[in-house]
Coordinates of C-alpha atoms in Angstrom, one line a residue:
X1 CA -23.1 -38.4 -41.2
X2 CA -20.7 -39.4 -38.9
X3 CA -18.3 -37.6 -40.6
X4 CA -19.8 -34.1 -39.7
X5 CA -20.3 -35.4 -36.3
X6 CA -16.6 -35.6 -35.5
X7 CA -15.8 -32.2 -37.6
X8 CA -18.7 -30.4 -35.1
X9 CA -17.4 -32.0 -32.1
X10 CA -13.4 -30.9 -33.2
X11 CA -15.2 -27.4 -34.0
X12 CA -16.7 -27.3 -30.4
X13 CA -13.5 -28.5 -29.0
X14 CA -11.6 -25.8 -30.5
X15 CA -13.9 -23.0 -29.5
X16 CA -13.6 -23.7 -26.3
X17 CA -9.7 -24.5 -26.0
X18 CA -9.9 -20.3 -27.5
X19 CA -11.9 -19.6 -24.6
X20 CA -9.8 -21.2 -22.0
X21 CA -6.2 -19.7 -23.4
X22 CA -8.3 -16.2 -24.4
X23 CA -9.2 -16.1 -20.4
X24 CA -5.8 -17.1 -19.3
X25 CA -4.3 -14.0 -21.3
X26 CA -4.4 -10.8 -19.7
X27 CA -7.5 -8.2 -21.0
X28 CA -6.9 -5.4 -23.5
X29 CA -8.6 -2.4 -23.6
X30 CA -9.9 -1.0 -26.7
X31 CA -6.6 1.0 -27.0
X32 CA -4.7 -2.5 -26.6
X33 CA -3.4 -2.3 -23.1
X34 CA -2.9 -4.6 -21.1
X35 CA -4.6 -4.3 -17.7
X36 CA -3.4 -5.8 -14.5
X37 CA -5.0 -8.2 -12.4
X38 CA -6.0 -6.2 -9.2
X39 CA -4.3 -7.6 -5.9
X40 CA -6.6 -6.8 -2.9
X41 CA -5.0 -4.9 -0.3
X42 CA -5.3 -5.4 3.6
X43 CA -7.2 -2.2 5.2
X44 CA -4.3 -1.6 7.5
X45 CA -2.5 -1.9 4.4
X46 CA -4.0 0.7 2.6
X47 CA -3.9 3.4 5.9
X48 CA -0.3 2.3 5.4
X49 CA 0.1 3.5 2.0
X50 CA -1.7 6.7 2.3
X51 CA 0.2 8.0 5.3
X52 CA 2.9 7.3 2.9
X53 CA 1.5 8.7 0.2
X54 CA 0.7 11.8 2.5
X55 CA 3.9 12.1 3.5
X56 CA 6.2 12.0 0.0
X57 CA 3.3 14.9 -0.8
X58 CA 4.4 16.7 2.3
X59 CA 8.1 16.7 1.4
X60 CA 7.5 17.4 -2.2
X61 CA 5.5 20.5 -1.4
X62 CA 8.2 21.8 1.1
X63 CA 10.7 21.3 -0.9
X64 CA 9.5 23.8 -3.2
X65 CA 8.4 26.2 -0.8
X66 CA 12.1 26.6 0.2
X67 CA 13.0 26.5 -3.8
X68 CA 10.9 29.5 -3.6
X69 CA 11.9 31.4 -0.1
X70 CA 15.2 30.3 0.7
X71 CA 18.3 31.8 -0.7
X72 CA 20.8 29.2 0.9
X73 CA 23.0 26.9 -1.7
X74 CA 22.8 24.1 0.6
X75 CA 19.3 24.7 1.6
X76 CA 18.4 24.7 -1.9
X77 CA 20.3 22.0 -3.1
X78 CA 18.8 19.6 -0.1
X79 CA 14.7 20.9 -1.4
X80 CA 15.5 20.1 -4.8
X81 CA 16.8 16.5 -3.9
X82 CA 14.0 16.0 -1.8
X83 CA 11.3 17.2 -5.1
X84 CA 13.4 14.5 -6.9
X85 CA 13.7 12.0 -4.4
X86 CA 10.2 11.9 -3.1
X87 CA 8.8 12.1 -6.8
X88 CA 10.3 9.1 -7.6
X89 CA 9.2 7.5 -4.5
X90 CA 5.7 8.6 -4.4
X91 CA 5.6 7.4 -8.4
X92 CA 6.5 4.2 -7.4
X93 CA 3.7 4.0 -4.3
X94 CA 1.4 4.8 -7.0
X95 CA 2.0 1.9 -9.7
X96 CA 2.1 -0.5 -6.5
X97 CA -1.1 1.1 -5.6
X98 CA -2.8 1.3 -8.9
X99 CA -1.9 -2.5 -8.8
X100 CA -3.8 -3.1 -6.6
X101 CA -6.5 -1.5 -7.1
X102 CA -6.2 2.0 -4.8
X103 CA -5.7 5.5 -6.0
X104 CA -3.6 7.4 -3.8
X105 CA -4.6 11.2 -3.1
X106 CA -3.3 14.0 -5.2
X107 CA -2.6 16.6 -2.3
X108 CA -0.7 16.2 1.1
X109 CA -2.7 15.9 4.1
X110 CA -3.8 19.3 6.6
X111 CA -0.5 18.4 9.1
X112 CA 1.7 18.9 6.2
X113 CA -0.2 22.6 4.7
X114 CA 0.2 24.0 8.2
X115 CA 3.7 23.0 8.1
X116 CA 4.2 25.4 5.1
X117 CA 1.8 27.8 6.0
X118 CA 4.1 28.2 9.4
X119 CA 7.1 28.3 7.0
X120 CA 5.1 31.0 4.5
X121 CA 6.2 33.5 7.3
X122 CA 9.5 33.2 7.5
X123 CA 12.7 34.4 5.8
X124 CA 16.0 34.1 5.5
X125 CA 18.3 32.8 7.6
X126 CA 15.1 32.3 10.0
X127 CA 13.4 30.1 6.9
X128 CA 16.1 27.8 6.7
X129 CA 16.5 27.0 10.3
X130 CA 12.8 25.8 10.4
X131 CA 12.4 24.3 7.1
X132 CA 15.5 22.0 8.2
X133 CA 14.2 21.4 11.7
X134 CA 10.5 20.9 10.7
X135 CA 10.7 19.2 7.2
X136 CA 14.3 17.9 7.3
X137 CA 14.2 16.4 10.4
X138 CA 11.3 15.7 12.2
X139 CA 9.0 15.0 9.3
X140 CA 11.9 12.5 8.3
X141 CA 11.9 11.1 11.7
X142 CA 8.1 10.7 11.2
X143 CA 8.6 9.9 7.5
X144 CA 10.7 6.8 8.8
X145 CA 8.8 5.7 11.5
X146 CA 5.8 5.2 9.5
X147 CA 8.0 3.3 6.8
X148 CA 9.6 1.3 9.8
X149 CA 5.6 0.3 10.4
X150 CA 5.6 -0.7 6.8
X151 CA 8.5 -3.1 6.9
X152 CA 7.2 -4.7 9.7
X153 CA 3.7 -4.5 9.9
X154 CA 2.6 -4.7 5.9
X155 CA 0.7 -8.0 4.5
X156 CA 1.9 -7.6 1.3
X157 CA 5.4 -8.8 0.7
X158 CA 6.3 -5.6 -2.6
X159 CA 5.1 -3.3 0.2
X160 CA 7.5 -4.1 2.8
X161 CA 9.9 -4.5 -0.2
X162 CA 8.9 -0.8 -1.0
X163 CA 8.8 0.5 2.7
X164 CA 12.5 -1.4 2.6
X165 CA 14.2 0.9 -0.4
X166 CA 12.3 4.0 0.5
X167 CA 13.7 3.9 4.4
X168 CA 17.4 3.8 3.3
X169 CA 16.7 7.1 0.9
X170 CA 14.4 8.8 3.9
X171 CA 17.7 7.9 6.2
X172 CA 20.0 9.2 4.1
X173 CA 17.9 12.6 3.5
X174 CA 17.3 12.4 7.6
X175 CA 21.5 12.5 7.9
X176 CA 21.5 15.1 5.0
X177 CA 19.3 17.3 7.0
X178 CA 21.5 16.8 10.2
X179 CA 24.6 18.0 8.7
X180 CA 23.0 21.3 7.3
X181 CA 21.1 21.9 10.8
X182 CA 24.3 21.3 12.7
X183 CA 26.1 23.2 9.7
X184 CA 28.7 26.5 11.9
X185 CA 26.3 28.9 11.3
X186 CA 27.6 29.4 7.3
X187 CA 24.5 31.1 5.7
X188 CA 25.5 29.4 2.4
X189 CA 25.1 32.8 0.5
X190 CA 28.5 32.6 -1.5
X191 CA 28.7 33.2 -5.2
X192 CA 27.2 29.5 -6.0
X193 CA 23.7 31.0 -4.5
X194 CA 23.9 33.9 -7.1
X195 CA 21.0 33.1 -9.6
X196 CA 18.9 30.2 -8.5

């Protein structure tokens, strides 16, 4: 008898040893993923993140309107880096997001869609000249003022680490955009322009 006392009692012990290392170990799904522990977010925090979020949008969908309207090399070259660029960016506000339990918004905000609705009316040489000055340069100059804000301001240490790496790339496309507004007047429509 006392024998299957101490066997139940080792039983017991082990079931719940399973328990504790089972609850320790990060849930699967039924498709055997592992989900993240959600991190709470600040609410300043999360205004943060979707201005951010708002903005990478912004760029993304101007950068394609002047893929579509503009017939500069340069111009064109700068729109497609900025798609790229901000892509990655706004894929990596995303994961942090999504760790921590916010989804960010699919679509730029109104400020952005009346940017391009103003640009929608333009063309040519007239196109470019806006596009840089509203999108290239003041909406970076916005774009880094609210990542400054970020740096400074976030609670959460990987979003200041994120508002860190994404203001040195939203510099360097501010200086990019510089240079092709203060370019001599070269409309860039040289043979490179031909197809694209």
């Amino acid at each position: 008898m006392h024998g299957s006392k101490l066997l139940l009692w080792l039983v017991a012990t082990l079931a719940l040893c399973m328990g504790t290392v089972a609850d320790a170990q990060p849930r699967r799904h039924a498709g055997g993923a592992k989900t993240a522990r959600i991190i709470p977010l600040a609410d300043e925090d999360r205004v943060m993140i979707e201005d951010i979020a708002y903005a990478n949008l912004g760029e993304i969908l101007l950068g394609r309107l002047a893929l579509d309207k503009s017939m500069n090399f340069a111009v064109r070259s700068f729109a497609r880096r900025m798609i790229d660029d901000h892509s990655h960016a706004q894929s990596q506000l995303e994961k942090l997001a999504h760790s921590r339990g916010m989804s960010l918004p699919a679509e730029t905000d109104m400020a952005h869609r009346t940017i391009a609705i103003g640009l929608r009316g333009l063309a040519g040489g007239a196109f470019d000249e806006e596009y840089l000055k509203r999108a290239g340069i003041n909406e970076h100059e916005r774009f880094i003022d609210l990542l400054q804000q970020m740096e400074d301001d976030a609670q959460d240490k990987v979003l200041r680490a994120y508002a860190g790496r994404t203001l040195r790339l939203v510099g360097l496309h501010l200086s990019m955009a510089n240079e092709l507004d203060g370019d001599d007047g070269n409309d860039g429509n040289d043979s490179k322009s031909g197809g694209e």
